[in-house]
């Protein structure tokens, strides 16, 4: 299909998407350089509260492992033990101050911070920023989020110029499925990880919910996520219209009830004012 055969709305949205995409890439690059310099390095923590939490986790781990030795088969127990040990290992490294991937000052770590702030995807660790970094992050987000929304809106217009209404569901489902495959390949997923976990992880990213301890390797996952967020936004808008149409009758009924309630309140207020006025007139007459 030549460019002349594409809908004019698609062509305009494509040009604007490319422009805003370049602007967003530049802004992400600026943020990456800035956060590389303004992020703080994880420090060793030896506070009493942290040690108490670590000791509680160790006790819980021992109790769970001992309790499950009787009720679980050996294979299931070994898998569960590995999971529990990984949790305890992360807690131990966190206490020692070695784990902080969020405090990573590498290029990819800083890109992850700037991408998360601009797209509002995923939680942020405020301990990863120094004072100047926190101030810069606020300014960066104020500019980055609207810039990202401009790009997402144009990509959404491109998509809706081809598919509209309920026809969006199938392409979006296919895109999520294919993105999960690409993500699983890039991240080096193993057969031990269910594919549904990869699909769910991609969905959380596209819905801007984010996932704890998620990490992208390479630039391609970031590009896929931006397109995915735009696709999911178009679906959410369509779902909003569908839900609004489906509950329109209930909304109309509620409006009638609310109008009657307002009318009743007005009548009650008017009656109370008239009663007060009559009482005031009676008091004035009694004074005479």
mmCIF file of C-alpha atoms in Angstrom, residues 2-287:
data_model
loop_
_atom_site.group_PDB
_atom_site.id
_atom_site.type_symbol
_atom_site.label_atom_id
_atom_site.label_comp_id
_atom_site.label_asym_id
_atom_site.label_seq_id
_atom_site.Cartn_x
_atom_site.Cartn_y
_atom_site.Cartn_z
ATOM 1 C CA UNK A 2 1.500 3.327 -1.074
ATOM 2 C CA UNK A 3 1.432 6.421 1.091
ATOM 3 C CA UNK A 4 -1.211 7.929 -1.194
ATOM 4 C CA UNK A 5 -3.595 5.061 -0.409
ATOM 5 C CA UNK A 6 -3.333 5.575 3.343
ATOM 6 C CA UNK A 7 -6.097 7.584 5.033
ATOM 7 C CA UNK A 8 -5.181 11.276 5.405
ATOM 8 C CA UNK A 9 -5.782 11.001 9.138
ATOM 9 C CA UNK A 10 -3.239 8.179 9.320
ATOM 10 C CA UNK A 11 -0.640 10.119 7.322
ATOM 11 C CA UNK A 12 -0.996 13.212 9.499
ATOM 12 C CA UNK A 13 -0.823 11.150 12.684
ATOM 13 C CA UNK A 14 2.232 9.311 11.352
ATOM 14 C CA UNK A 15 4.128 12.538 10.665
ATOM 15 C CA UNK A 16 3.234 13.951 14.058
ATOM 16 C CA UNK A 17 4.115 10.662 15.764
ATOM 17 C CA UNK A 18 7.569 10.712 14.196
ATOM 18 C CA UNK A 19 8.107 14.307 15.281
ATOM 19 C CA UNK A 20 6.920 13.790 18.851
ATOM 20 C CA UNK A 21 8.818 10.503 18.975
ATOM 21 C CA UNK A 22 12.052 12.303 18.135
ATOM 22 C CA UNK A 23 11.267 14.923 20.784
ATOM 23 C CA UNK A 24 10.578 12.230 23.383
ATOM 24 C CA UNK A 25 13.781 10.356 22.503
ATOM 25 C CA UNK A 26 15.745 13.568 22.948
ATOM 26 C CA UNK A 27 14.055 14.196 26.294
ATOM 27 C CA UNK A 28 14.772 10.635 27.424
ATOM 28 C CA UNK A 29 18.407 11.086 26.433
ATOM 29 C CA UNK A 30 18.593 14.296 28.471
ATOM 30 C CA UNK A 31 17.034 12.535 31.444
ATOM 31 C CA UNK A 32 19.365 9.566 31.104
ATOM 32 C CA UNK A 33 22.443 11.780 31.232
ATOM 33 C CA UNK A 34 21.049 13.815 34.119
ATOM 34 C CA UNK A 35 19.993 10.838 36.227
ATOM 35 C CA UNK A 36 23.358 9.183 35.651
ATOM 36 C CA UNK A 37 24.904 12.140 37.436
ATOM 37 C CA UNK A 38 22.178 12.812 40.004
ATOM 38 C CA UNK A 39 21.445 9.280 41.212
ATOM 39 C CA UNK A 40 22.896 8.204 44.522
ATOM 40 C CA UNK A 41 24.816 5.016 45.072
ATOM 41 C CA UNK A 42 23.331 2.507 47.504
ATOM 42 C CA UNK A 43 24.862 2.827 50.945
ATOM 43 C CA UNK A 44 25.480 0.201 53.544
ATOM 44 C CA UNK A 45 22.709 0.218 56.103
ATOM 45 C CA UNK A 46 23.330 -1.165 59.573
ATOM 46 C CA UNK A 47 20.334 0.193 61.441
ATOM 47 C CA UNK A 48 18.674 -1.819 64.168
ATOM 48 C CA UNK A 49 15.244 -1.780 62.531
ATOM 49 C CA UNK A 50 16.646 -3.251 59.326
ATOM 50 C CA UNK A 51 18.415 -5.991 61.247
ATOM 51 C CA UNK A 52 15.200 -6.812 63.116
ATOM 52 C CA UNK A 53 13.283 -7.147 59.838
ATOM 53 C CA UNK A 54 16.023 -9.350 58.423
ATOM 54 C CA UNK A 55 15.954 -11.561 61.506
ATOM 55 C CA UNK A 56 12.160 -11.821 61.262
ATOM 56 C CA UNK A 57 12.424 -12.901 57.627
ATOM 57 C CA UNK A 58 15.008 -15.532 58.563
ATOM 58 C CA UNK A 59 12.773 -16.897 61.307
ATOM 59 C CA UNK A 60 9.785 -16.949 58.971
ATOM 60 C CA UNK A 61 11.842 -18.736 56.326
ATOM 61 C CA UNK A 62 12.933 -21.454 58.744
ATOM 62 C CA UNK A 63 9.404 -21.949 60.062
ATOM 63 C CA UNK A 64 7.900 -22.207 56.583
ATOM 64 C CA UNK A 65 10.549 -24.620 55.327
ATOM 65 C CA UNK A 66 10.151 -26.827 58.381
ATOM 66 C CA UNK A 67 6.356 -26.814 58.190
ATOM 67 C CA UNK A 68 6.291 -27.635 54.482
ATOM 68 C CA UNK A 69 8.699 -30.582 54.707
ATOM 69 C CA UNK A 70 5.851 -32.842 55.787
ATOM 70 C CA UNK A 71 3.021 -31.672 53.543
ATOM 71 C CA UNK A 72 4.872 -31.212 50.233
ATOM 72 C CA UNK A 73 6.547 -33.675 47.867
ATOM 73 C CA UNK A 74 10.297 -33.323 47.524
ATOM 74 C CA UNK A 75 10.187 -31.616 44.112
ATOM 75 C CA UNK A 76 7.557 -29.083 45.199
ATOM 76 C CA UNK A 77 9.407 -28.438 48.444
ATOM 77 C CA UNK A 78 12.672 -27.797 46.590
ATOM 78 C CA UNK A 79 10.979 -25.318 44.246
ATOM 79 C CA UNK A 80 9.309 -23.543 47.156
ATOM 80 C CA UNK A 81 12.583 -23.484 49.098
ATOM 81 C CA UNK A 82 14.402 -21.881 46.166
ATOM 82 C CA UNK A 83 11.761 -19.166 45.950
ATOM 83 C CA UNK A 84 11.922 -18.462 49.672
ATOM 84 C CA UNK A 85 15.717 -18.395 49.625
ATOM 85 C CA UNK A 86 15.689 -15.910 46.741
ATOM 86 C CA UNK A 87 13.394 -13.633 48.743
ATOM 87 C CA UNK A 88 15.665 -13.880 51.771
ATOM 88 C CA UNK A 89 18.732 -13.292 49.601
ATOM 89 C CA UNK A 90 17.221 -10.085 48.232
ATOM 90 C CA UNK A 91 16.355 -8.946 51.748
ATOM 91 C CA UNK A 92 19.909 -9.679 52.902
ATOM 92 C CA UNK A 93 21.490 -7.826 49.992
ATOM 93 C CA UNK A 94 19.077 -4.971 50.525
ATOM 94 C CA UNK A 95 20.138 -4.733 54.161
ATOM 95 C CA UNK A 96 23.809 -4.786 53.203
ATOM 96 C CA UNK A 97 23.208 -2.099 50.593
ATOM 97 C CA UNK A 98 24.397 -4.074 47.580
ATOM 98 C CA UNK A 99 21.205 -4.807 45.714
ATOM 99 C CA UNK A 100 19.924 -1.426 44.682
ATOM 100 C CA UNK A 101 19.284 -1.854 40.975
ATOM 101 C CA UNK A 102 17.220 1.330 41.206
ATOM 102 C CA UNK A 103 20.421 3.119 42.256
ATOM 103 C CA UNK A 104 22.197 1.915 39.131
ATOM 104 C CA UNK A 105 24.060 4.824 37.537
ATOM 105 C CA UNK A 106 24.668 3.006 34.261
ATOM 106 C CA UNK A 107 23.198 4.241 30.991
ATOM 107 C CA UNK A 108 20.442 1.608 30.911
ATOM 108 C CA UNK A 109 19.599 2.121 34.579
ATOM 109 C CA UNK A 110 19.268 5.863 34.090
ATOM 110 C CA UNK A 111 17.253 5.319 30.913
ATOM 111 C CA UNK A 112 14.878 3.163 32.933
ATOM 112 C CA UNK A 113 14.387 6.000 35.433
ATOM 113 C CA UNK A 114 13.726 8.622 32.761
ATOM 114 C CA UNK A 115 11.400 6.272 30.859
ATOM 115 C CA UNK A 116 9.422 5.430 34.002
ATOM 116 C CA UNK A 117 8.994 9.099 34.877
ATOM 117 C CA UNK A 118 7.950 10.164 31.369
ATOM 118 C CA UNK A 119 5.515 7.280 30.820
ATOM 119 C CA UNK A 120 4.353 6.940 34.476
ATOM 120 C CA UNK A 121 5.056 3.203 34.281
ATOM 121 C CA UNK A 122 6.215 1.429 37.386
ATOM 122 C CA UNK A 123 7.131 2.466 40.922
ATOM 123 C CA UNK A 124 10.090 4.715 41.664
ATOM 124 C CA UNK A 125 12.519 4.393 44.543
ATOM 125 C CA UNK A 126 12.948 7.905 45.946
ATOM 126 C CA UNK A 127 16.131 6.808 47.702
ATOM 127 C CA UNK A 128 17.746 6.526 44.264
ATOM 128 C CA UNK A 129 17.846 10.327 43.896
ATOM 129 C CA UNK A 130 19.779 12.941 45.781
ATOM 130 C CA UNK A 131 18.185 16.291 46.626
ATOM 131 C CA UNK A 132 19.036 17.920 43.307
ATOM 132 C CA UNK A 133 17.955 14.763 41.504
ATOM 133 C CA UNK A 134 14.534 14.845 43.148
ATOM 134 C CA UNK A 135 14.000 18.469 42.114
ATOM 135 C CA UNK A 136 15.122 17.670 38.577
ATOM 136 C CA UNK A 137 12.836 14.607 38.501
ATOM 137 C CA UNK A 138 9.823 16.804 39.295
ATOM 138 C CA UNK A 139 10.661 19.250 36.495
ATOM 139 C CA UNK A 140 11.529 16.392 34.153
ATOM 140 C CA UNK A 141 8.192 14.667 34.796
ATOM 141 C CA UNK A 142 6.161 17.868 34.352
ATOM 142 C CA UNK A 143 7.594 18.227 30.838
ATOM 143 C CA UNK A 144 8.069 14.549 29.995
ATOM 144 C CA UNK A 145 4.553 13.284 30.748
ATOM 145 C CA UNK A 146 2.734 15.781 28.454
ATOM 146 C CA UNK A 147 5.323 15.123 25.742
ATOM 147 C CA UNK A 148 4.725 11.399 26.060
ATOM 148 C CA UNK A 149 0.954 11.943 25.970
ATOM 149 C CA UNK A 150 1.317 13.884 22.716
ATOM 150 C CA UNK A 151 3.129 10.934 21.166
ATOM 151 C CA UNK A 152 0.639 8.409 22.533
ATOM 152 C CA UNK A 153 -2.338 10.394 21.247
ATOM 153 C CA UNK A 154 -0.895 10.502 17.721
ATOM 154 C CA UNK A 155 -0.111 6.782 17.723
ATOM 155 C CA UNK A 156 -3.647 6.176 18.972
ATOM 156 C CA UNK A 157 -5.048 8.198 16.070
ATOM 157 C CA UNK A 158 -2.976 6.149 13.654
ATOM 158 C CA UNK A 159 -4.423 2.961 15.086
ATOM 159 C CA UNK A 160 -8.034 4.144 15.220
ATOM 160 C CA UNK A 161 -7.808 5.388 11.627
ATOM 161 C CA UNK A 162 -7.439 1.731 10.603
ATOM 162 C CA UNK A 163 -9.409 -0.110 13.308
ATOM 163 C CA UNK A 164 -12.320 1.394 15.178
ATOM 164 C CA UNK A 165 -14.746 0.230 17.813
ATOM 165 C CA UNK A 166 -14.774 -3.417 18.742
ATOM 166 C CA UNK A 167 -12.512 -4.212 15.802
ATOM 167 C CA UNK A 168 -9.647 -2.995 18.017
ATOM 168 C CA UNK A 169 -9.850 -6.005 20.311
ATOM 169 C CA UNK A 170 -8.313 -8.587 17.985
ATOM 170 C CA UNK A 171 -5.320 -6.474 16.828
ATOM 171 C CA UNK A 172 -4.587 -5.428 20.405
ATOM 172 C CA UNK A 173 -4.728 -9.016 21.659
ATOM 173 C CA UNK A 174 -2.396 -10.062 18.852
ATOM 174 C CA UNK A 175 0.010 -7.225 19.612
ATOM 175 C CA UNK A 176 0.125 -8.131 23.308
ATOM 176 C CA UNK A 177 0.731 -11.783 22.423
ATOM 177 C CA UNK A 178 3.526 -10.999 19.960
ATOM 178 C CA UNK A 179 5.073 -8.485 22.354
ATOM 179 C CA UNK A 180 5.135 -11.138 25.060
ATOM 180 C CA UNK A 181 7.001 -13.474 22.700
ATOM 181 C CA UNK A 182 9.540 -10.783 21.794
ATOM 182 C CA UNK A 183 9.916 -9.788 25.439
ATOM 183 C CA UNK A 184 10.427 -13.409 26.470
ATOM 184 C CA UNK A 185 13.116 -13.868 23.802
ATOM 185 C CA UNK A 186 14.941 -10.631 24.624
ATOM 186 C CA UNK A 187 14.834 -11.226 28.354
ATOM 187 C CA UNK A 188 16.068 -14.783 27.888
ATOM 188 C CA UNK A 189 13.031 -16.458 29.414
ATOM 189 C CA UNK A 190 13.294 -20.121 30.336
ATOM 190 C CA UNK A 191 10.809 -22.956 30.102
ATOM 191 C CA UNK A 192 10.380 -22.764 33.876
ATOM 192 C CA UNK A 193 8.611 -19.404 33.530
ATOM 193 C CA UNK A 194 5.004 -19.796 32.301
ATOM 194 C CA UNK A 195 4.233 -17.867 29.137
ATOM 195 C CA UNK A 196 1.154 -16.429 30.813
ATOM 196 C CA UNK A 197 3.521 -14.600 33.179
ATOM 197 C CA UNK A 198 5.173 -12.911 30.207
ATOM 198 C CA UNK A 199 1.771 -11.926 28.792
ATOM 199 C CA UNK A 200 0.652 -10.584 32.161
ATOM 200 C CA UNK A 201 3.906 -8.659 32.578
ATOM 201 C CA UNK A 202 3.470 -7.065 29.149
ATOM 202 C CA UNK A 203 -0.129 -6.178 29.960
ATOM 203 C CA UNK A 204 0.948 -4.455 33.181
ATOM 204 C CA UNK A 205 3.501 -2.425 31.246
ATOM 205 C CA UNK A 206 1.016 -1.466 28.521
ATOM 206 C CA UNK A 207 -1.600 -0.503 31.120
ATOM 207 C CA UNK A 208 1.022 1.751 32.814
ATOM 208 C CA UNK A 209 0.620 -0.222 36.030
ATOM 209 C CA UNK A 210 4.176 -1.502 35.919
ATOM 210 C CA UNK A 211 5.799 -4.453 37.622
ATOM 211 C CA UNK A 212 8.053 -4.607 40.637
ATOM 212 C CA UNK A 213 11.685 -5.422 39.830
ATOM 213 C CA UNK A 214 11.039 -5.283 36.078
ATOM 214 C CA UNK A 215 14.010 -4.483 33.879
ATOM 215 C CA UNK A 216 14.393 -3.946 30.138
ATOM 216 C CA UNK A 217 17.441 -5.071 28.185
ATOM 217 C CA UNK A 218 18.099 -3.091 25.039
ATOM 218 C CA UNK A 219 16.153 -0.322 23.339
ATOM 219 C CA UNK A 220 13.528 -2.467 21.583
ATOM 220 C CA UNK A 221 11.421 -3.191 24.714
ATOM 221 C CA UNK A 222 11.088 0.552 25.335
ATOM 222 C CA UNK A 223 9.811 1.149 21.791
ATOM 223 C CA UNK A 224 7.379 -1.770 22.086
ATOM 224 C CA UNK A 225 6.115 -0.435 25.404
ATOM 225 C CA UNK A 226 5.432 3.045 24.005
ATOM 226 C CA UNK A 227 3.404 1.591 21.125
ATOM 227 C CA UNK A 228 1.693 -0.809 23.521
ATOM 228 C CA UNK A 229 0.661 1.995 25.865
ATOM 229 C CA UNK A 230 -0.850 3.865 22.910
ATOM 230 C CA UNK A 231 -2.698 0.743 21.760
ATOM 231 C CA UNK A 232 -4.000 0.044 25.249
ATOM 232 C CA UNK A 233 -5.069 3.677 25.638
ATOM 233 C CA UNK A 234 -7.159 3.392 22.476
ATOM 234 C CA UNK A 235 -8.771 0.250 23.875
ATOM 235 C CA UNK A 236 -9.491 1.966 27.184
ATOM 236 C CA UNK A 237 -11.166 4.872 25.378
ATOM 237 C CA UNK A 238 -13.311 2.439 23.403
ATOM 238 C CA UNK A 239 -14.189 0.532 26.571
ATOM 239 C CA UNK A 240 -15.109 3.824 28.211
ATOM 240 C CA UNK A 241 -17.617 4.523 25.425
ATOM 241 C CA UNK A 242 -18.995 0.977 25.593
ATOM 242 C CA UNK A 243 -19.459 1.132 29.360
ATOM 243 C CA UNK A 244 -21.041 4.577 29.105
ATOM 244 C CA UNK A 245 -23.533 3.312 26.526
ATOM 245 C CA UNK A 246 -24.318 0.168 28.494
ATOM 246 C CA UNK A 247 -25.128 2.020 31.719
ATOM 247 C CA UNK A 248 -26.844 4.992 30.085
ATOM 248 C CA UNK A 249 -30.231 3.776 31.288
ATOM 249 C CA UNK A 250 -29.008 3.524 34.867
ATOM 250 C CA UNK A 251 -27.466 6.981 34.598
ATOM 251 C CA UNK A 252 -30.780 8.409 33.367
ATOM 252 C CA UNK A 253 -32.628 6.781 36.273
ATOM 253 C CA UNK A 254 -30.070 8.112 38.729
ATOM 254 C CA UNK A 255 -30.423 11.613 37.245
ATOM 255 C CA UNK A 256 -34.192 11.504 37.759
ATOM 256 C CA UNK A 257 -33.790 10.346 41.354
ATOM 257 C CA UNK A 258 -31.171 13.012 42.006
ATOM 258 C CA UNK A 259 -33.393 15.715 40.463
ATOM 259 C CA UNK A 260 -36.290 14.640 42.660
ATOM 260 C CA UNK A 261 -34.004 14.724 45.675
ATOM 261 C CA UNK A 262 -32.801 18.231 44.795
ATOM 262 C CA UNK A 263 -36.398 19.361 44.311
ATOM 263 C CA UNK A 264 -37.377 17.890 47.668
ATOM 264 C CA UNK A 265 -34.418 19.577 49.351
ATOM 265 C CA UNK A 266 -35.388 22.911 47.767
ATOM 266 C CA UNK A 267 -38.963 22.532 48.959
ATOM 267 C CA UNK A 268 -37.810 21.643 52.457
ATOM 268 C CA UNK A 269 -35.467 24.611 52.496
ATOM 269 C CA UNK A 270 -38.231 26.921 51.257
ATOM 270 C CA UNK A 271 -40.649 25.609 53.868
ATOM 271 C CA UNK A 272 -38.055 26.107 56.602
ATOM 272 C CA UNK A 273 -37.411 29.682 55.457
ATOM 273 C CA UNK A 274 -41.141 30.450 55.411
ATOM 274 C CA UNK A 275 -41.515 28.974 58.881
ATOM 275 C CA UNK A 276 -38.657 31.106 60.196
ATOM 276 C CA UNK A 277 -40.139 34.193 58.562
ATOM 277 C CA UNK A 278 -43.530 33.541 60.188
ATOM 278 C CA UNK A 279 -41.902 33.043 63.588
ATOM 279 C CA UNK A 280 -39.980 36.301 63.203
ATOM 280 C CA UNK A 281 -43.187 38.156 62.287
ATOM 281 C CA UNK A 282 -44.978 36.659 65.294
ATOM 282 C CA UNK A 283 -42.148 37.763 67.571
ATOM 283 C CA UNK A 284 -42.288 41.297 66.176
ATOM 284 C CA UNK A 285 -46.069 41.466 66.721
ATOM 285 C CA UNK A 286 -45.705 40.194 70.297
ATOM 286 C CA UNK A 287 -43.152 42.932 70.997
#
